[in-house]
Coordinates of C-alpha atoms in Angstrom, one line a residue:
M1 CA -20.3 -3.2 -16.3
K2 CA -20.1 0.0 -15.0
S3 CA -16.7 1.8 -15.5
F4 CA -14.7 3.4 -12.5
L5 CA -14.2 6.4 -14.7
S6 CA -18.0 7.1 -14.8
Y7 CA -17.5 8.7 -11.2
L8 CA -14.9 11.0 -12.6
N9 CA -17.4 12.1 -15.3
H10 CA -19.8 12.8 -12.8
T11 CA -17.6 14.7 -10.4
A12 CA -16.0 16.8 -13.4
D13 CA -19.5 17.7 -14.6
R14 CA -20.4 18.9 -11.0
L15 CA -17.1 20.4 -9.9
P16 CA -15.1 21.2 -13.1
D17 CA -12.9 23.9 -11.6
K18 CA -12.2 22.6 -8.3
L19 CA -8.7 21.3 -7.6
A20 CA -8.6 17.5 -7.7
F21 CA -4.8 16.6 -7.1
S22 CA -1.8 18.8 -6.5
D23 CA 1.9 18.2 -5.3
G24 CA 1.9 21.8 -4.0
E25 CA 3.4 23.2 -7.0
T26 CA 1.4 21.8 -9.9
G27 CA -2.1 20.4 -10.0
L28 CA -5.1 19.4 -11.9
T29 CA -8.7 20.4 -11.7
F30 CA -11.4 17.8 -12.4
R31 CA -11.8 19.2 -15.8
E32 CA -8.2 18.9 -16.4
L33 CA -8.0 15.5 -15.0
R34 CA -10.7 14.2 -17.1
R35 CA -9.2 15.7 -20.2
A36 CA -5.8 14.5 -19.4
A37 CA -7.1 10.9 -18.8
A38 CA -9.1 11.0 -21.9
N39 CA -6.1 11.9 -24.1
V40 CA -3.8 9.6 -22.5
G41 CA -6.4 6.8 -23.3
A42 CA -6.8 7.9 -26.7
C43 CA -3.1 7.9 -27.3
L44 CA -2.7 4.4 -25.9
T45 CA -5.6 3.2 -27.9
G46 CA -4.2 4.8 -31.1
S47 CA -0.8 3.2 -30.4
G48 CA -2.6 -0.2 -30.4
A49 CA -3.0 -0.9 -26.7
K50 CA -5.8 -3.2 -25.8
A51 CA -6.7 -5.0 -22.5
E52 CA -3.0 -5.5 -21.6
P53 CA -0.7 -4.1 -19.0
V54 CA 0.8 -0.6 -19.3
G55 CA 3.9 0.3 -17.2
V56 CA 3.8 3.8 -15.6
L57 CA 7.2 5.1 -14.6
M58 CA 6.8 8.9 -13.7
E59 CA 7.6 11.4 -11.0
R60 CA 5.2 11.2 -8.1
S61 CA 2.5 14.0 -9.2
A62 CA -1.0 14.7 -10.1
Y63 CA 0.2 13.8 -13.6
E64 CA 1.1 10.2 -12.7
I65 CA -2.5 9.8 -11.3
A66 CA -3.9 11.3 -14.6
A67 CA -1.6 8.5 -16.4
F68 CA -3.1 5.7 -14.2
L69 CA -6.7 6.8 -15.2
G70 CA -5.7 7.3 -18.8
V71 CA -4.8 3.5 -18.8
L72 CA -8.1 2.7 -17.6
E73 CA -9.6 4.7 -20.2
A74 CA -7.8 2.8 -22.8
G75 CA -9.4 -0.6 -21.5
C76 CA -5.9 -1.5 -20.2
F77 CA -4.6 -2.0 -16.6
Y78 CA -1.7 0.1 -15.1
V79 CA 1.5 -1.5 -13.5
P80 CA 3.0 1.3 -11.3
L81 CA 6.7 1.5 -11.4
D82 CA 8.8 4.0 -9.4
E83 CA 12.2 5.8 -9.7
Q84 CA 12.6 5.1 -5.9
M85 CA 12.5 1.2 -6.6
P86 CA 15.7 -0.5 -6.7
R87 CA 16.7 -1.6 -10.3
E88 CA 16.9 -5.2 -9.4
R89 CA 13.2 -5.0 -8.2
L90 CA 12.1 -3.2 -11.3
D91 CA 13.9 -5.7 -13.5
R92 CA 11.9 -8.6 -11.8
I93 CA 8.6 -6.7 -12.3
V94 CA 9.3 -5.8 -15.9
R95 CA 10.3 -9.5 -16.8
T96 CA 7.0 -10.7 -15.2
V97 CA 4.7 -8.2 -16.9
N98 CA 6.5 -7.7 -20.1
P99 CA 4.6 -4.6 -21.1
R100 CA 4.4 -3.4 -24.8
F101 CA 3.9 0.3 -23.5
I102 CA 5.4 2.4 -20.9
L103 CA 4.2 5.8 -19.9
T104 CA 6.9 7.9 -18.6
D105 CA 8.0 11.6 -18.3
Q106 CA 11.1 13.3 -19.6
R107 CA 12.9 13.0 -16.5
N108 CA 12.5 9.1 -16.4
L109 CA 12.7 8.4 -20.2
T110 CA 16.2 7.1 -20.1
A111 CA 15.6 4.8 -17.1
A112 CA 12.4 3.6 -19.0
E113 CA 14.2 2.8 -22.1
G114 CA 17.0 1.1 -20.3
L115 CA 14.6 -0.9 -18.0
C116 CA 12.5 -2.0 -20.9
P117 CA 14.0 -1.4 -24.3
A118 CA 11.6 -3.5 -26.5
A119 CA 8.7 -1.4 -25.0
E120 CA 7.1 1.6 -26.8
H121 CA 7.7 4.5 -24.6
L122 CA 5.1 7.1 -24.5
I123 CA 5.9 10.6 -22.9
Y124 CA 3.1 11.8 -20.7
S125 CA 3.1 15.4 -21.8
R126 CA 2.6 14.3 -25.5
A127 CA 0.0 11.8 -24.5
A128 CA -2.0 14.1 -22.6
A129 CA -2.1 16.5 -25.4
F130 CA -3.3 13.8 -27.9
P131 CA -7.0 14.6 -29.0
G132 CA -9.4 12.3 -27.0
P133 CA -13.0 12.2 -26.3
D134 CA -14.8 14.9 -24.3
R135 CA -16.0 12.2 -21.8
L136 CA -14.5 9.2 -20.4
R137 CA -16.1 5.8 -21.1
E138 CA -18.9 4.8 -18.7
E139 CA -18.8 1.0 -19.4
S140 CA -16.2 -1.6 -18.7
A141 CA -15.6 -5.1 -19.8
E142 CA -16.6 -7.8 -17.5
D143 CA -13.7 -9.2 -15.5
A144 CA -11.5 -6.3 -16.8
L145 CA -8.3 -5.7 -14.6
A146 CA -7.7 -2.3 -13.2
Y147 CA -4.1 -2.6 -12.1
V148 CA -1.4 -4.8 -10.8
V149 CA 0.7 -3.9 -7.9
F150 CA 3.6 -5.8 -6.7
T151 CA 4.3 -6.9 -3.1
S152 CA 6.9 -8.6 -1.3
G153 CA 7.7 -12.2 -2.0
S154 CA 9.1 -14.8 0.4
T155 CA 11.3 -16.3 -2.6
G156 CA 12.8 -13.2 -3.4
E157 CA 10.4 -12.7 -6.3
P158 CA 7.8 -9.8 -5.9
K159 CA 4.1 -10.9 -6.4
G160 CA 1.9 -9.0 -8.7
V161 CA -1.5 -8.7 -7.2
S162 CA -4.1 -8.4 -10.0
I163 CA -7.2 -6.3 -9.0
R164 CA -10.3 -6.2 -11.3
E165 CA -12.1 -3.0 -12.0
S166 CA -15.4 -4.5 -10.4
S167 CA -13.4 -4.8 -7.1
L168 CA -12.3 -1.1 -7.5
L169 CA -16.1 -0.3 -8.1
D170 CA -16.8 -2.3 -5.0
Y171 CA -14.3 -0.3 -3.0
A172 CA -15.6 3.0 -4.5
A173 CA -19.3 2.1 -3.3
T174 CA -18.4 1.0 0.3
L175 CA -15.3 2.8 1.7
P176 CA -16.2 6.4 1.3
E177 CA -19.8 5.8 2.7
A178 CA -18.6 3.9 5.7
L179 CA -16.0 6.5 6.5
G180 CA -18.1 9.5 5.7
F181 CA -16.2 11.1 2.8
D182 CA -17.6 14.2 1.3
E183 CA -16.3 17.1 -0.8
S184 CA -15.2 19.2 2.0
L185 CA -12.3 16.9 2.7
I186 CA -8.7 17.8 1.8
F187 CA -6.4 14.7 1.8
G188 CA -2.7 14.6 2.4
I189 CA -1.3 11.5 0.6
Q190 CA 1.6 9.9 2.5
S191 CA 2.1 6.7 0.6
P192 CA 4.0 6.0 -2.6
L193 CA 1.8 5.6 -5.7
Y194 CA 3.1 2.2 -6.4
F195 CA 1.3 0.7 -3.5
D196 CA -2.5 0.4 -3.1
A197 CA -2.7 2.5 0.1
W198 CA -3.5 5.6 -1.6
L199 CA -6.6 4.3 -3.2
K200 CA -8.6 5.8 -0.2
E201 CA -7.6 9.3 -1.2
L202 CA -8.4 8.5 -4.9
L203 CA -11.8 7.4 -3.9
G204 CA -12.3 10.5 -1.7
V205 CA -11.4 12.7 -4.7
V206 CA -12.8 11.1 -7.8
V207 CA -16.1 9.5 -6.1
K208 CA -16.8 12.3 -3.6
G209 CA -15.2 15.4 -5.0
G210 CA -12.4 16.1 -2.3
T211 CA -9.0 17.4 -3.0
A212 CA -5.8 15.6 -2.3
Y213 CA -2.2 16.8 -2.0
L214 CA 0.7 14.6 -2.4
L215 CA 2.9 15.3 0.7
P216 CA 6.6 15.7 -0.2
R217 CA 8.6 12.7 1.1
E218 CA 11.3 14.9 2.6
L219 CA 8.7 16.5 5.1
F220 CA 8.5 13.3 7.1
V221 CA 12.0 13.7 8.3
N222 CA 11.0 17.0 10.0
P223 CA 7.5 16.6 11.4
V224 CA 7.2 20.2 12.4
S225 CA 7.7 21.3 8.8
L226 CA 5.0 18.5 7.7
I227 CA 2.3 19.7 10.0
E228 CA 3.1 23.3 9.0
Y229 CA 2.7 22.3 5.4
I230 CA -0.6 20.5 6.3
N231 CA -1.9 23.7 8.0
E232 CA -1.0 26.0 5.2
R233 CA -3.0 24.0 2.8
K234 CA -5.9 23.5 5.1
I235 CA -5.5 19.6 4.9
N236 CA -8.3 18.0 7.0
A237 CA -8.0 14.3 6.3
L238 CA -5.1 12.0 6.8
C239 CA -5.4 8.3 5.9
W240 CA -1.8 7.2 6.8
V241 CA -0.1 4.0 8.1
A242 CA 0.0 4.0 11.9
S243 CA 3.9 4.4 12.1
A244 CA 3.7 7.7 10.2
F245 CA 1.2 9.2 12.7
S246 CA 3.4 7.8 15.7
L247 CA 6.5 9.4 14.2
V248 CA 4.9 12.7 14.4
S249 CA 3.6 12.4 17.9
R250 CA 6.6 10.5 19.2
L251 CA 8.9 13.3 18.3
R252 CA 6.9 15.8 20.4
T253 CA 5.7 17.8 17.3
F254 CA 2.5 18.9 19.0
Y255 CA 4.6 20.9 21.6
A256 CA 5.5 23.2 18.6
V257 CA 2.5 22.8 16.2
V258 CA -0.7 20.9 16.0
P259 CA -3.0 20.1 12.9
E260 CA -5.3 23.1 12.8
H261 CA -8.1 21.8 10.6
L262 CA -8.0 17.9 11.0
K263 CA -11.5 16.5 10.6
L264 CA -10.7 12.9 9.8
M265 CA -7.9 10.3 10.6
C266 CA -7.8 6.8 9.3
F267 CA -4.9 4.4 10.1
G268 CA -4.1 0.9 9.4
S269 CA -1.6 -1.6 8.2
E270 CA 0.1 -1.7 11.6
V271 CA -0.6 -1.5 15.4
F272 CA -0.9 2.1 16.5
P273 CA 0.4 2.3 20.1
V274 CA -2.2 3.5 22.4
K275 CA 0.1 6.2 23.9
Q276 CA 0.6 7.8 20.4
L277 CA -2.9 7.5 19.6
T278 CA -3.9 9.3 22.7
A279 CA -1.6 12.1 21.7
W280 CA -3.3 12.6 18.4
Q281 CA -6.7 12.5 20.2
K282 CA -5.6 15.3 22.4
A283 CA -4.1 17.3 19.7
C284 CA -7.1 17.0 17.5
P285 CA -10.2 16.5 19.7
D286 CA -12.7 17.2 16.9
A287 CA -11.4 14.7 14.5
R288 CA -13.2 11.5 13.6
I289 CA -10.8 8.5 13.9
F290 CA -11.1 5.2 12.3
Q291 CA -8.9 1.9 12.5
L292 CA -8.8 0.1 9.2
Y293 CA -7.6 -3.4 8.3
G294 CA -7.3 -5.2 4.9
A295 CA -4.9 -6.7 2.4
T296 CA -3.6 -5.7 -0.9
E297 CA -5.0 -9.0 -2.4
C298 CA -8.5 -7.5 -1.2
T299 CA -8.3 -4.1 -2.9
G300 CA -7.0 -2.5 0.1
M301 CA -9.0 -2.1 3.3
S302 CA -12.0 -4.4 4.2
F303 CA -12.7 -3.6 7.9
Y304 CA -13.2 -0.3 9.7
H305 CA -13.8 0.6 13.5
S306 CA -14.7 4.1 14.8
V307 CA -12.2 5.0 17.5
V308 CA -14.1 7.1 20.3
G309 CA -12.7 8.3 23.7
P310 CA -9.7 7.1 25.6
Q311 CA -8.4 3.6 24.7
A312 CA -7.2 1.0 27.2
P313 CA -3.4 0.7 27.0
D314 CA -3.7 -3.1 27.7
R315 CA -6.4 -3.7 25.2
P316 CA -5.9 -3.8 21.3
V317 CA -7.9 -1.3 19.3
P318 CA -10.5 -3.4 17.2
V319 CA -10.1 -3.5 13.5
G320 CA -13.9 -3.7 13.3
K321 CA -16.5 -4.9 11.1
P322 CA -16.2 -5.7 7.3
F323 CA -17.5 -3.2 4.7
P324 CA -20.9 -4.1 3.2
G325 CA -20.6 -7.2 0.9
T326 CA -17.4 -8.3 2.5
K327 CA -17.1 -11.7 4.2
L328 CA -15.1 -12.8 7.3
Y329 CA -14.1 -16.3 8.2
L330 CA -11.8 -17.5 11.0
L331 CA -10.2 -20.9 10.2
D332 CA -8.1 -23.2 12.5
D333 CA -5.2 -25.1 11.2
E334 CA -7.4 -27.8 9.8
G335 CA -9.4 -25.2 7.8
R336 CA -12.4 -25.4 10.1
L337 CA -14.6 -22.4 11.2
A338 CA -13.2 -21.3 14.6
D339 CA -13.5 -18.5 17.1
E340 CA -10.0 -17.7 16.7
G341 CA -7.8 -18.4 13.7
E342 CA -6.5 -17.3 10.4
I343 CA -8.4 -14.4 8.9
V344 CA -10.0 -15.3 5.4
I345 CA -11.6 -12.6 3.5
G346 CA -14.2 -13.0 0.7
G347 CA -16.5 -11.0 -1.4
P348 CA -16.0 -8.8 -4.6
C349 CA -12.9 -7.2 -3.2
V350 CA -10.8 -10.4 -3.6
M351 CA -8.1 -10.3 -6.3
A352 CA -8.2 -12.1 -9.4
G353 CA -4.9 -13.7 -8.7
Y354 CA -1.1 -13.2 -8.7
Y355 CA -0.2 -12.2 -12.2
K356 CA 1.2 -15.0 -14.2
D357 CA 1.8 -16.9 -10.9
P358 CA -0.8 -19.8 -10.7
V359 CA 1.0 -21.8 -8.0
R360 CA 1.0 -18.9 -5.5
T361 CA -2.5 -18.0 -6.5
A362 CA -3.7 -21.4 -5.7
A363 CA -2.1 -21.3 -2.4
A364 CA -3.6 -17.9 -1.6
L365 CA -7.2 -18.3 -2.7
I366 CA -9.5 -21.0 -1.3
P367 CA -13.2 -21.9 -2.1
D368 CA -15.7 -19.9 0.2
P369 CA -15.8 -21.8 3.4
A370 CA -19.6 -21.4 3.8
D371 CA -20.4 -22.3 0.1
P372 CA -17.5 -24.3 -1.5
G373 CA -19.7 -25.3 -4.4
S374 CA -20.5 -21.6 -5.4
G375 CA -17.2 -21.1 -7.2
A376 CA -16.4 -17.9 -5.3
L377 CA -12.9 -17.7 -3.9
C378 CA -11.6 -16.2 -0.6
Y379 CA -8.0 -14.9 0.4
R380 CA -6.1 -16.4 3.1
T381 CA -4.5 -13.4 4.8
G382 CA -2.0 -15.3 7.0
D383 CA -3.0 -13.0 9.9
I384 CA -4.5 -14.5 13.0
G385 CA -7.6 -12.8 14.6
R386 CA -10.7 -13.3 16.9
L387 CA -14.0 -11.6 17.5
D388 CA -14.5 -9.7 20.7
E389 CA -17.7 -9.4 22.6
N390 CA -19.2 -6.7 20.2
G391 CA -18.5 -8.9 17.2
D392 CA -15.6 -6.6 16.1
L393 CA -12.5 -8.4 14.7
I394 CA -9.3 -8.2 16.8
F395 CA -6.0 -8.5 14.9
I396 CA -3.6 -10.8 16.9
G397 CA -0.6 -11.3 14.7
R398 CA 1.1 -13.0 11.8
R399 CA 0.8 -16.6 11.1
D400 CA 4.0 -16.9 9.3
Q401 CA 7.1 -14.4 9.0
Q402 CA 5.4 -11.8 7.0
I403 CA 5.3 -8.5 8.9
K404 CA 4.1 -5.1 8.6
H405 CA 6.9 -2.5 8.8
M406 CA 6.9 1.2 8.4
G407 CA 3.4 0.8 6.9
H408 CA 4.4 -1.9 4.3
R409 CA 3.9 -5.5 4.1
V410 CA 7.2 -7.2 4.2
E411 CA 8.2 -10.9 4.1
L412 CA 11.5 -11.4 5.9
G413 CA 12.3 -14.3 3.5
E414 CA 12.7 -11.6 0.6
I415 CA 15.3 -10.0 2.7
E416 CA 17.0 -13.1 3.5
A417 CA 17.0 -14.1 -0.1
A418 CA 18.6 -10.7 -1.0
A419 CA 21.3 -11.1 1.6
L420 CA 22.1 -14.6 0.3
S421 CA 22.7 -13.2 -3.1
L422 CA 25.5 -11.0 -1.8
K423 CA 29.1 -12.2 -2.0
G424 CA 30.6 -13.5 1.3
V425 CA 27.2 -14.4 2.8
H426 CA 26.7 -18.2 3.6
E427 CA 23.6 -18.1 5.7
A428 CA 21.1 -15.2 6.7
V429 CA 18.0 -14.8 8.8
C430 CA 15.9 -12.0 9.7
M431 CA 14.1 -11.3 12.9
Y432 CA 11.3 -8.6 13.5
V433 CA 11.6 -6.8 17.0
A434 CA 7.9 -5.7 17.1
D435 CA 8.0 -3.5 20.2
R436 CA 10.8 -1.5 18.6
Q437 CA 9.7 -1.6 15.0
R438 CA 13.1 -3.0 13.9
I439 CA 14.3 -5.6 11.5
D440 CA 17.4 -7.4 12.5
L441 CA 19.6 -9.5 10.1
F442 CA 22.1 -12.1 11.3
Y443 CA 24.4 -13.9 9.0
T444 CA 27.5 -16.1 8.7
G445 CA 30.3 -15.7 6.1
P446 CA 33.2 -13.4 5.6
A447 CA 31.3 -10.3 4.3
Q448 CA 31.6 -7.4 6.7
P449 CA 28.3 -5.8 8.0
W450 CA 28.8 -2.7 6.1
D451 CA 29.0 -4.8 2.7
L452 CA 25.6 -6.0 3.4
V453 CA 24.4 -2.6 4.3
V454 CA 25.6 -1.1 0.9
G455 CA 24.5 -4.3 -1.0
L456 CA 21.0 -4.5 0.3
K457 CA 20.4 -0.8 -0.4
V458 CA 20.9 -1.6 -4.0
K459 CA 18.5 -4.7 -3.9
L460 CA 15.9 -3.6 -1.6
P461 CA 13.3 -0.6 -0.8
G462 CA 14.5 1.6 2.0
Y463 CA 11.5 0.2 4.2
M464 CA 12.9 -3.2 3.8
T465 CA 16.5 -2.6 4.5
P466 CA 17.5 -4.1 8.1
N467 CA 17.9 -1.7 10.8
R468 CA 20.4 -3.9 12.5
T469 CA 23.0 -6.1 10.7
E470 CA 25.3 -8.5 12.8
Q471 CA 27.8 -11.1 11.7
R472 CA 27.9 -14.4 13.5
A473 CA 30.2 -17.4 13.6
E474 CA 27.4 -19.7 13.3
L475 CA 23.6 -19.9 13.4
P476 CA 21.6 -22.7 15.3
H477 CA 19.8 -25.1 13.4
L478 CA 16.9 -27.6 13.7
P479 CA 17.5 -31.3 13.2
N480 CA 15.8 -31.0 9.7
G481 CA 18.6 -28.5 8.9
K482 CA 16.4 -25.4 8.9
I483 CA 17.6 -22.3 10.9
D484 CA 16.2 -22.5 14.5
R485 CA 14.6 -19.0 14.7
R486 CA 13.4 -19.8 18.2
A487 CA 16.8 -20.4 19.4
I488 CA 17.8 -17.1 18.1
E489 CA 15.0 -15.2 19.7
Q490 CA 16.1 -16.7 23.1
K491 CA 19.7 -16.0 22.5
E492 CA 19.3 -12.5 21.1
Y493 CA 16.3 -11.1 22.9
G494 CA 15.9 -13.4 25.9
K495 CA 12.6 -14.7 24.6

């Protein structure tokens, strides 16, 4: 099977001295990126790594991306860890994966040693100087994994989504072509590297020869400075979550400054309010705009729709049609094909499963509804959708309590589980106020709201911490003993 790294070989041959990735201060050309990946791979192989998970705990930088690619060069699969993750979440991930090797940098070495003392800790700067081959491997083992990224889990345990290299290759062959990527694009990466959202920019760089800057996190609290930074570096392609775009336009940034070079906008993961979308269209009239839709379990985005002209405020923007080779099914509650129902995705994009979690894997993956005897599996997204008159998919909402918040998929049950683990909390329930993009937490017990705020910041990433925390004397219950969410909606929000 072809290796994903063969794309980097081709691009480095063609554009050796062009900047590939940068954080604005340090960066790697394609020649340097290939050399670093080859050396890291050789270091891992020389250390005995073989077809196994390798943790990567580094600062968000071009070097971290080189480390990921170096893991692939060694024939292993990377597991991104991040200094911004709460320690408890990191501990859960490491317990699940149990890596023998962790790639880290000097700043994170102590944290890596404390996190997984039994692992061999390889310093990136030394690994990148280890003598490796001139070219990266062109072939990959069949069914080899490329990475495992962890998403929110309803039981409080994160789920490790295992993606094959063949799925990454399928993504590389479809998304850049569908969205018209080319080497003229300069991307601004918004997302953390421990999610899969940044794979769009990875493909734009490695496959098509573009350039990408990792946008500093702190700029997103000052949108004017963010747009000025984008203009200074002539960034012309933004593949962000809808809430990041909305944040910029909602704060009237465009009265002070507009993106001067923007050629391409891609948004997904959340509903983009039409008012904010319109503001971007007016500020960047020459930009091509795409709505995307997909799931981490399907290697990122699987559907795309070109947004052209004014959008009706009372009509949702379609998430569009599937990429070539991707299958779409809509199933009713009985699992029958329907005009409206749960969105089920099939094709080479579908994950191998949840890492070391066969029970949840069996619940998420089902036989292909159109050909159940083929052995092919499809992913149940838990989203509800329908097709419009043009055959485009319309996203309706979540089937369960899983939400999209601040660009990330969040299961409210994980927040509830974290709250219940705190001293003085008897019961807890989370509600999502979609029109305000707010997570509310209601609980019973003697703990004070501030105790929960502090405690949850230790246990959860920032995007999962509730925006509102309220103590209640009691919570309503259904006859079966479960908390009555509908009654809470009626009482708290008048729904």
